[in-house]
Backbone as JSON, one array per atom type, in Angstrom:
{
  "sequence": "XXXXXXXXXXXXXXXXXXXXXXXXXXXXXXXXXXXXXXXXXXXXXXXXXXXXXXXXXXXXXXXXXXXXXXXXXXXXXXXXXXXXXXXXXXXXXXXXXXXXXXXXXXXXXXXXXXXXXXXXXXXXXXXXXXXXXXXXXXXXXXXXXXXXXXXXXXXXXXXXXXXXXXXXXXXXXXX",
  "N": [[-35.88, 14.09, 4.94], [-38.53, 14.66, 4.61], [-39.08, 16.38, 6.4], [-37.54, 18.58, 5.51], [-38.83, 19.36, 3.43], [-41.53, 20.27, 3.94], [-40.76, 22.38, 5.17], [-39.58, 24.06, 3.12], [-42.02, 24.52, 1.57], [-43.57, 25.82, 3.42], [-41.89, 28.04, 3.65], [-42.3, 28.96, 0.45], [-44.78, 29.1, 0.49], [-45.41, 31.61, 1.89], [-46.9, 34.59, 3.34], [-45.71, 37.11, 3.69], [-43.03, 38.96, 2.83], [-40.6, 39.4, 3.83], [-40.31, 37.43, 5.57], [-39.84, 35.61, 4.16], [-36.97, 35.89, 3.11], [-35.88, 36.08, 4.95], [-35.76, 33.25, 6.2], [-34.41, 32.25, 4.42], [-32.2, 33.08, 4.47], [-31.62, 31.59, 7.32], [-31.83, 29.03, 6.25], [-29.66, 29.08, 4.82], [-27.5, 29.99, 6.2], [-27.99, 27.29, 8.51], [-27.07, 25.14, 6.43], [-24.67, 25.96, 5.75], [-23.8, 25.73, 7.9], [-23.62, 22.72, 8.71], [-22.36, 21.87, 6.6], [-19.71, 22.44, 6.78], [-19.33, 21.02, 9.76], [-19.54, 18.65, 8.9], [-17.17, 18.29, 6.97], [-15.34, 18.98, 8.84], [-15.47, 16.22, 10.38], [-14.68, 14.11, 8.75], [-12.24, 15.27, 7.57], [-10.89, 14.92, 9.98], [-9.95, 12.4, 10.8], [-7.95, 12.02, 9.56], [-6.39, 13.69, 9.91], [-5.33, 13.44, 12.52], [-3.8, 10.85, 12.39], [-1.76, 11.43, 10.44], [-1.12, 11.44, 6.73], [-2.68, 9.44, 5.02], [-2.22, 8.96, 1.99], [0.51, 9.33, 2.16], [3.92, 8.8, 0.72], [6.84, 7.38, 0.57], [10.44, 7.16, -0.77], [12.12, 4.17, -1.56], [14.73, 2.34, -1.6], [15.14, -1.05, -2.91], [17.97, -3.51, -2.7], [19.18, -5.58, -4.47], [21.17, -8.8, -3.77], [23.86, -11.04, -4.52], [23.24, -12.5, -6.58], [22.14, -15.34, -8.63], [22.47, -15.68, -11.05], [23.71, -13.81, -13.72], [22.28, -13.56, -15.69], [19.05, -14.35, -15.79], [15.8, -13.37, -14.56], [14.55, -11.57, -11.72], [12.05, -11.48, -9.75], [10.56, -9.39, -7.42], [8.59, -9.98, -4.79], [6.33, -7.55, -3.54], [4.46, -6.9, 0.09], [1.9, -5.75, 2.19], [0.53, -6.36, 3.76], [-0.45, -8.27, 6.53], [-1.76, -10.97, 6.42], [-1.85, -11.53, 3.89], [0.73, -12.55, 3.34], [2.74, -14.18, 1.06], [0.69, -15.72, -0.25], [-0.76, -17.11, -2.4], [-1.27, -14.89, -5.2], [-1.44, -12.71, -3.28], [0.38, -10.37, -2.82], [1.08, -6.68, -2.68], [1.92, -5.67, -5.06], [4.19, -6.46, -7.95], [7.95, -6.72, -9.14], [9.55, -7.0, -11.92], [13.08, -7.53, -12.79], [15.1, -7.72, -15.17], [19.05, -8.3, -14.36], [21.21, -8.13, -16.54], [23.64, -8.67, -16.68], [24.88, -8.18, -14.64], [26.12, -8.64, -10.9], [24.37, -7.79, -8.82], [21.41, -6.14, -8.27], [19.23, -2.69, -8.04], [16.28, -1.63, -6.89], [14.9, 1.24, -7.13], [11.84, 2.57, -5.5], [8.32, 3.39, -5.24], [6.67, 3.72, -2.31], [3.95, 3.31, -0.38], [3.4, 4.78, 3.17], [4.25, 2.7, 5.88], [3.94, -0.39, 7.3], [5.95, -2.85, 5.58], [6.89, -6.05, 3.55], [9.28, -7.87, 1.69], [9.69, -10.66, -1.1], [11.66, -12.25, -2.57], [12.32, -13.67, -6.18], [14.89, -15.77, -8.44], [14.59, -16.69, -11.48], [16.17, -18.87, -12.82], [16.09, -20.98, -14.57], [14.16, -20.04, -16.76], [11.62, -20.49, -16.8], [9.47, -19.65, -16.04], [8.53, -19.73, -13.4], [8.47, -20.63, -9.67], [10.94, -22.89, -9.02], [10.62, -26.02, -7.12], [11.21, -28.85, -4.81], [10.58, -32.07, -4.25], [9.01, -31.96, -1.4], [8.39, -29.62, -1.56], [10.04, -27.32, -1.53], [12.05, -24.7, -2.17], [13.47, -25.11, -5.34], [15.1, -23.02, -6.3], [16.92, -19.89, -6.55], [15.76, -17.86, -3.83], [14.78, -14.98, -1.53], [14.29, -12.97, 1.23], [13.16, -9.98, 2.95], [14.96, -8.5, 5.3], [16.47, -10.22, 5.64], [15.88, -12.72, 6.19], [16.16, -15.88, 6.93], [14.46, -19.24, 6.25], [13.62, -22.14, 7.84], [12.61, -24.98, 8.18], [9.59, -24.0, 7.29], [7.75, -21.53, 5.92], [8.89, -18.09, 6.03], [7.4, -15.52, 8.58], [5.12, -12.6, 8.0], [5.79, -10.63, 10.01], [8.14, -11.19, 10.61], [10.14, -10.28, 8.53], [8.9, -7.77, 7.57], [9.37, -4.83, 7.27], [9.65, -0.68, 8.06], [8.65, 1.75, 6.13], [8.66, 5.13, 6.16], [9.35, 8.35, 5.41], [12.23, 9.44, 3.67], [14.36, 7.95, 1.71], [15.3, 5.13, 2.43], [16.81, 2.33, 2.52], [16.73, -1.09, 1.57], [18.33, -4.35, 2.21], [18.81, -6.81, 0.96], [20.19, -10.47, 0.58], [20.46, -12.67, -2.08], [19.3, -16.38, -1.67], [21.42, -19.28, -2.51]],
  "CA": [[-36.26, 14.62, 3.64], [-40.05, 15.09, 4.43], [-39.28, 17.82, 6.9], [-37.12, 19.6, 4.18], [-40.07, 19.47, 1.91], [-42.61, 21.06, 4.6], [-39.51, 23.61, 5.32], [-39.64, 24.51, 2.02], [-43.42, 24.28, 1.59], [-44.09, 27.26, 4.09], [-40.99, 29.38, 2.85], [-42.76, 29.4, -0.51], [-46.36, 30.21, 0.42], [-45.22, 32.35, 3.11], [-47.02, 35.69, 2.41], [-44.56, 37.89, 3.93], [-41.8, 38.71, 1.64], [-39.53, 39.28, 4.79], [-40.4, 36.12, 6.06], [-39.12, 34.69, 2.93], [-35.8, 36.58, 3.08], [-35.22, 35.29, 7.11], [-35.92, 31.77, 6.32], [-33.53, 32.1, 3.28], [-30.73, 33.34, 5.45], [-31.81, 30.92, 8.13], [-31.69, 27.94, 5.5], [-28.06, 29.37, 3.97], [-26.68, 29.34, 7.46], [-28.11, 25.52, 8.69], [-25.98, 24.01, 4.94], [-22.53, 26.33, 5.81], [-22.75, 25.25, 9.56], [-23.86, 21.09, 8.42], [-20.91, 21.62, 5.2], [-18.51, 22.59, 8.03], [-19.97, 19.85, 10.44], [-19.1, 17.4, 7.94], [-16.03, 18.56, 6.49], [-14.54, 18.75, 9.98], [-15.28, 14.92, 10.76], [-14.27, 13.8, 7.08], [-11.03, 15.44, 7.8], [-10.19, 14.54, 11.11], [-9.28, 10.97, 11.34], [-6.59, 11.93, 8.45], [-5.0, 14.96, 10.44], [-5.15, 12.64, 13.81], [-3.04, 9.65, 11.75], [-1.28, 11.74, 9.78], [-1.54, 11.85, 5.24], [-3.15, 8.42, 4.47], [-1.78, 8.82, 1.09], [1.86, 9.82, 1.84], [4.86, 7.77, -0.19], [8.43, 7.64, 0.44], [11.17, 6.26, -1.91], [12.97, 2.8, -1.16], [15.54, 1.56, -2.58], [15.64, -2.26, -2.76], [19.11, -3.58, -3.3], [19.73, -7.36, -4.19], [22.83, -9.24, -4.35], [24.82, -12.92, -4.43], [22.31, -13.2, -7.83], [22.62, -17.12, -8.66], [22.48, -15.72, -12.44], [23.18, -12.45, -14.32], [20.44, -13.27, -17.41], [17.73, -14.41, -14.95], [14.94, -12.3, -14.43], [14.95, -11.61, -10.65], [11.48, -11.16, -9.24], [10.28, -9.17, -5.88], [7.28, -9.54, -4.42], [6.09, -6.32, -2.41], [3.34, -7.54, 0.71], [1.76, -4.84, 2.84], [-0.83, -6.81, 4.92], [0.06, -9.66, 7.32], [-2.56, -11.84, 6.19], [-1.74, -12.06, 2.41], [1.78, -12.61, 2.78], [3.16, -15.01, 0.4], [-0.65, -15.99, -0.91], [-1.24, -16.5, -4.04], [-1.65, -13.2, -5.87], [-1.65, -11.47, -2.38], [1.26, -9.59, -2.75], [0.86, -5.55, -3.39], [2.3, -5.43, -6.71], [5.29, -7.37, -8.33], [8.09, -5.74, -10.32], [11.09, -8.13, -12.53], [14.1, -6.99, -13.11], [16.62, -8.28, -15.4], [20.25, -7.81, -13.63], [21.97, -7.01, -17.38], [24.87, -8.89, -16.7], [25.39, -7.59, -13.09], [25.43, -9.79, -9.85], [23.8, -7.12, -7.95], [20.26, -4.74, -8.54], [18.98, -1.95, -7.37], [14.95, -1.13, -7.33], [14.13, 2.07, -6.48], [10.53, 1.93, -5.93], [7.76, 4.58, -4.18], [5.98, 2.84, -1.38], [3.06, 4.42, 0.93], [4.24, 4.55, 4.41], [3.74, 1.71, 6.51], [4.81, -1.67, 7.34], [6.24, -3.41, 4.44], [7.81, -6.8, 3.61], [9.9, -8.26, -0.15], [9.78, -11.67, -1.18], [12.54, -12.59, -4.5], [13.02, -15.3, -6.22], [15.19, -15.82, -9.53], [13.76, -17.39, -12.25], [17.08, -19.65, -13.15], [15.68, -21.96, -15.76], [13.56, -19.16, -17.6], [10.55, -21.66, -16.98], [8.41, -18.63, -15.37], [7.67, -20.13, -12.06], [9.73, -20.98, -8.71], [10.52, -24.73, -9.16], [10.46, -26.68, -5.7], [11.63, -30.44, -5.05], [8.75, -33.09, -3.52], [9.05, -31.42, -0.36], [7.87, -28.13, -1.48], [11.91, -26.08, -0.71], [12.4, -23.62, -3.61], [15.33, -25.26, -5.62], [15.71, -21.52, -7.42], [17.33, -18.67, -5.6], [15.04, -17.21, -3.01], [15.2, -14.43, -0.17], [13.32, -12.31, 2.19], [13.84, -8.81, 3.15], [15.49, -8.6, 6.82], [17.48, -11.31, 5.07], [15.04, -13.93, 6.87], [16.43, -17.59, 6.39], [13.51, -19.73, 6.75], [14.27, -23.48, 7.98], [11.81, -25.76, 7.89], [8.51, -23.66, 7.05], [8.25, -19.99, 5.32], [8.6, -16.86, 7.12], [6.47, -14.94, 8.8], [5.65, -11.14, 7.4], [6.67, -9.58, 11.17], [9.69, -11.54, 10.41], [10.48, -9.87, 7.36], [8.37, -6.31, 7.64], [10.19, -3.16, 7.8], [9.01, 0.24, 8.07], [8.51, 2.62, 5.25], [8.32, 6.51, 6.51], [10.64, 9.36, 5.17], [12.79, 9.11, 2.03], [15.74, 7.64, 1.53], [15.21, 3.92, 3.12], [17.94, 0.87, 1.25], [16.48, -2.41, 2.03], [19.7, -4.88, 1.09], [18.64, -8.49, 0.57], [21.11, -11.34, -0.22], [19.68, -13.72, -2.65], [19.7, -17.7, -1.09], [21.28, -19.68, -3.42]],
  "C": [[-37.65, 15.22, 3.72], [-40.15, 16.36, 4.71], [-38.66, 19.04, 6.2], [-38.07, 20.32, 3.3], [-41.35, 20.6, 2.79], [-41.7, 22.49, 5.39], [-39.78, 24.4, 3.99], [-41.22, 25.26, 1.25], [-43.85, 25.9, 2.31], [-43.29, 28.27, 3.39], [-41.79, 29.74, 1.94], [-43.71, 30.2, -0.32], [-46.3, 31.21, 1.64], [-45.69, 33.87, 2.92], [-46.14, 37.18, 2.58], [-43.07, 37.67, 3.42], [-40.58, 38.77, 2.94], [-39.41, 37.93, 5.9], [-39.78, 34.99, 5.22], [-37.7, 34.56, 3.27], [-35.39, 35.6, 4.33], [-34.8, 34.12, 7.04], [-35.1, 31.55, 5.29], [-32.15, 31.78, 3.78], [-30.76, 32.57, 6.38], [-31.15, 29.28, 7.34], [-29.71, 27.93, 5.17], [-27.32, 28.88, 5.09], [-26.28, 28.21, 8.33], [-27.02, 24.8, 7.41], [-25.15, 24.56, 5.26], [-22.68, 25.55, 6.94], [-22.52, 23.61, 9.16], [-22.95, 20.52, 7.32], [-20.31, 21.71, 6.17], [-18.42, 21.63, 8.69], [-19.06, 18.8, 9.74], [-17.45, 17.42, 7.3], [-14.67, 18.15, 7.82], [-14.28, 17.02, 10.55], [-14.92, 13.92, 10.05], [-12.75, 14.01, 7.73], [-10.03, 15.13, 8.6], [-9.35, 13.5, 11.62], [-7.84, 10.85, 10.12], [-5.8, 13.0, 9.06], [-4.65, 14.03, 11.26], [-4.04, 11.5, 13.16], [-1.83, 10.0, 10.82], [-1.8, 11.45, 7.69], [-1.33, 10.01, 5.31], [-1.86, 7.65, 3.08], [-0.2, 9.0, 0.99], [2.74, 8.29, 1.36], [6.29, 7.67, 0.52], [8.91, 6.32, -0.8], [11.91, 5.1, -0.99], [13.32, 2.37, -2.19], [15.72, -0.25, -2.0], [17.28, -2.53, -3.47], [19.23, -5.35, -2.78], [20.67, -7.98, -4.8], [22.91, -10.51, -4.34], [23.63, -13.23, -5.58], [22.91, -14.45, -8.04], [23.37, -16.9, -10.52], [22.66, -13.98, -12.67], [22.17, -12.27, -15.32], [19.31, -13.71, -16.61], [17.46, -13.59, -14.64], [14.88, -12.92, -12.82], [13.33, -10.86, -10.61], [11.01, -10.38, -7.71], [8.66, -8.77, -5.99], [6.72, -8.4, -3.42], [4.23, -6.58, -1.63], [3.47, -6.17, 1.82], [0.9, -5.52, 4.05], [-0.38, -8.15, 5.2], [-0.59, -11.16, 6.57], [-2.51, -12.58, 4.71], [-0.07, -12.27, 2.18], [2.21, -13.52, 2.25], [2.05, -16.35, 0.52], [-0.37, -15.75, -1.95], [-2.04, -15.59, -4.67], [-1.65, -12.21, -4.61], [-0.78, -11.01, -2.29], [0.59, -7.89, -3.48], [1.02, -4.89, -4.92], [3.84, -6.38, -6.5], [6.42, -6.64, -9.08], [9.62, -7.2, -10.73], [11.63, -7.48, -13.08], [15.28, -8.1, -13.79], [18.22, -7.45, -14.92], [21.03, -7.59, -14.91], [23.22, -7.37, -17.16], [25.46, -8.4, -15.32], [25.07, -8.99, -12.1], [24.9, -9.31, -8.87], [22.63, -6.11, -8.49], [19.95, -4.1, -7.35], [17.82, -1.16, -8.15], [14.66, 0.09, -6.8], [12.42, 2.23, -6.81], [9.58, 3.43, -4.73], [6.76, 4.08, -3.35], [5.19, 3.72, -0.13], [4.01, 3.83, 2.49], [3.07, 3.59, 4.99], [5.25, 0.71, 6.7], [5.3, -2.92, 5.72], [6.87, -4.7, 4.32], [7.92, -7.53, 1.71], [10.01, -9.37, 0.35], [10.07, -11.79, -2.67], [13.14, -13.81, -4.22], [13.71, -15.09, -7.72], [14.72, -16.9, -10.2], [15.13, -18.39, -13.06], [17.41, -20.2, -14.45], [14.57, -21.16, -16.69], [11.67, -19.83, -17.77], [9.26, -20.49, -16.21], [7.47, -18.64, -14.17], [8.99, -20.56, -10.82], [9.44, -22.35, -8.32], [11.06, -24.51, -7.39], [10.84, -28.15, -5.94], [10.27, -30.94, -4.36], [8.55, -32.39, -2.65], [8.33, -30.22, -0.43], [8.74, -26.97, -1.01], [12.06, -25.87, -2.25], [14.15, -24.78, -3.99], [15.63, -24.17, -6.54], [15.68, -20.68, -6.28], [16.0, -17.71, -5.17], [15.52, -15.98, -2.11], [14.47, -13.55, 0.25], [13.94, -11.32, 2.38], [13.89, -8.99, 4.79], [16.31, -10.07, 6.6], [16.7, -12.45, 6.07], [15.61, -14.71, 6.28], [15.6, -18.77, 6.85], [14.23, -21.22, 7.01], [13.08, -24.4, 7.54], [9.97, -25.25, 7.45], [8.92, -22.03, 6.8], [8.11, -19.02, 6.61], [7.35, -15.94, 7.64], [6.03, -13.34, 8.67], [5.78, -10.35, 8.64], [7.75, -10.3, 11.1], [10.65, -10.81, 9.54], [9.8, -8.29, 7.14], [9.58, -5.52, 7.94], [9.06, -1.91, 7.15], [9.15, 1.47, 7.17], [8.19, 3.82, 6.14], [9.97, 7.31, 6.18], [11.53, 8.73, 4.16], [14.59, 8.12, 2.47], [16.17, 6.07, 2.21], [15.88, 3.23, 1.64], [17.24, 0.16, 2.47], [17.76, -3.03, 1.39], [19.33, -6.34, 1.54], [19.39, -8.8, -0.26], [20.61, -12.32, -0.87], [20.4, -15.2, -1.58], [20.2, -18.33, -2.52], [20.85, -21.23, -3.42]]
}
C-alpha cells in the first residue's frame, strides 16, 4: 500500500504532462494484467475439478413401508464424518406415502458421494423408538439396502455416487 501511495505521489507532482499520461497507461496496464492474474487462479481449481456447483436429479424410491399413514423420513448425508450424527445429515425431507406402500422422492443433489438414512415414524410419536439395547423397533433402512447387524453402518457402506441425471436409488424399508 505505501508504495502505491509514493506511485501515486510522483504521478501527481510530476511536471511533465506526458509523464503523467505514460504512468497512467503504465498503471492501467499493471490492474488488467494483476485482474487477469487473479481471475485466472480464482478460476482454475474449478475448471481442473470440474463445476463445484453442478446438481443432478435422483430419484429416491422406497418400498415394503411398515405403514401407509406414517410419515416416512430420509435423511440425506454427504460427508463421512457426520453420518448418522445428530443433526449431521445434509438436509431431511418427510414424506407421507398417502395410502401407498411405496414413495418416490425426486430430489436435486450436487454431485458427489452421497448416502440416505429412513426411518418410519409408526407410532406418530416424532422420534425413532429403540428397545434397551439401542435397535430401532420402527422401520428403518439404508440406501445400498445396507442391513446393519450388530452396530450401524458405515457411510462407504451405504454412499453412492451422484453425477448426471437420471440416478433411482431403491431402498427397501426394514421392518
Amino acid at each position: 500500500m505505501h508504495s502505491c501511495a509514493i506511485f501515486f505521489a510522483r504521478v501527481l507532482l510530476a511536471p511533465n504532462r506526458s509523464l503523467l499520461s505514460s504512468a497512467m497507461q503504465a498503471l492501467k496496464q499493471t490492474l488488467l494484467t494483476a485482474t487477469c492474474a487473479f481471475a485466472g487462479l480464482v478460476s482454475t481449481p474449478a475448471l481442473a475439478s470440474g463445476d463445484p456447483t453442478a446438481t443432478s436429479s435422483v430419484t429416491v424410491v422406497v418400498s415394503a413401508l411398515a405403514s401407509t399413514s406414517s410419515v416416512v423420513k430420509l435423511y440425506f448425508y454427504n460427508v463421512r464424518e457426520k453420518f448418522l450424527t445428530h443433526g449431521g445429515y445434509a438436509f431431511m425431507r418427510a414424506v407421507k406415502p398417502g395410502g401407498q406402500t411405496q414413495i418416490s422422492l425426486p430430489v436435486e443433489l450436487p454431485n458427489g458421494e452421497w448416502a440416505v438414512a429412513i426411518t418410519q415414524d409408526t407410532n406418530n410419536n416424532d422420534k425413532l423408538d429403540k428397545n434397551f439395547m439401542g435397535i430401532p423397533t420402527e422401520p428403518f433402512a439404508f440406501s445400498n439396502n445396507v442391513r446393519p447387524r450388530l452396530a450401524p453402518p458405515d457411510f462407504n457402506d451405504c454412499k453412492f455416487m451422484v453425477s448426471g441425471t437420471g440416478k433411482v436409488v431403491t431402498i427397501a424399508l426394514t421392518k
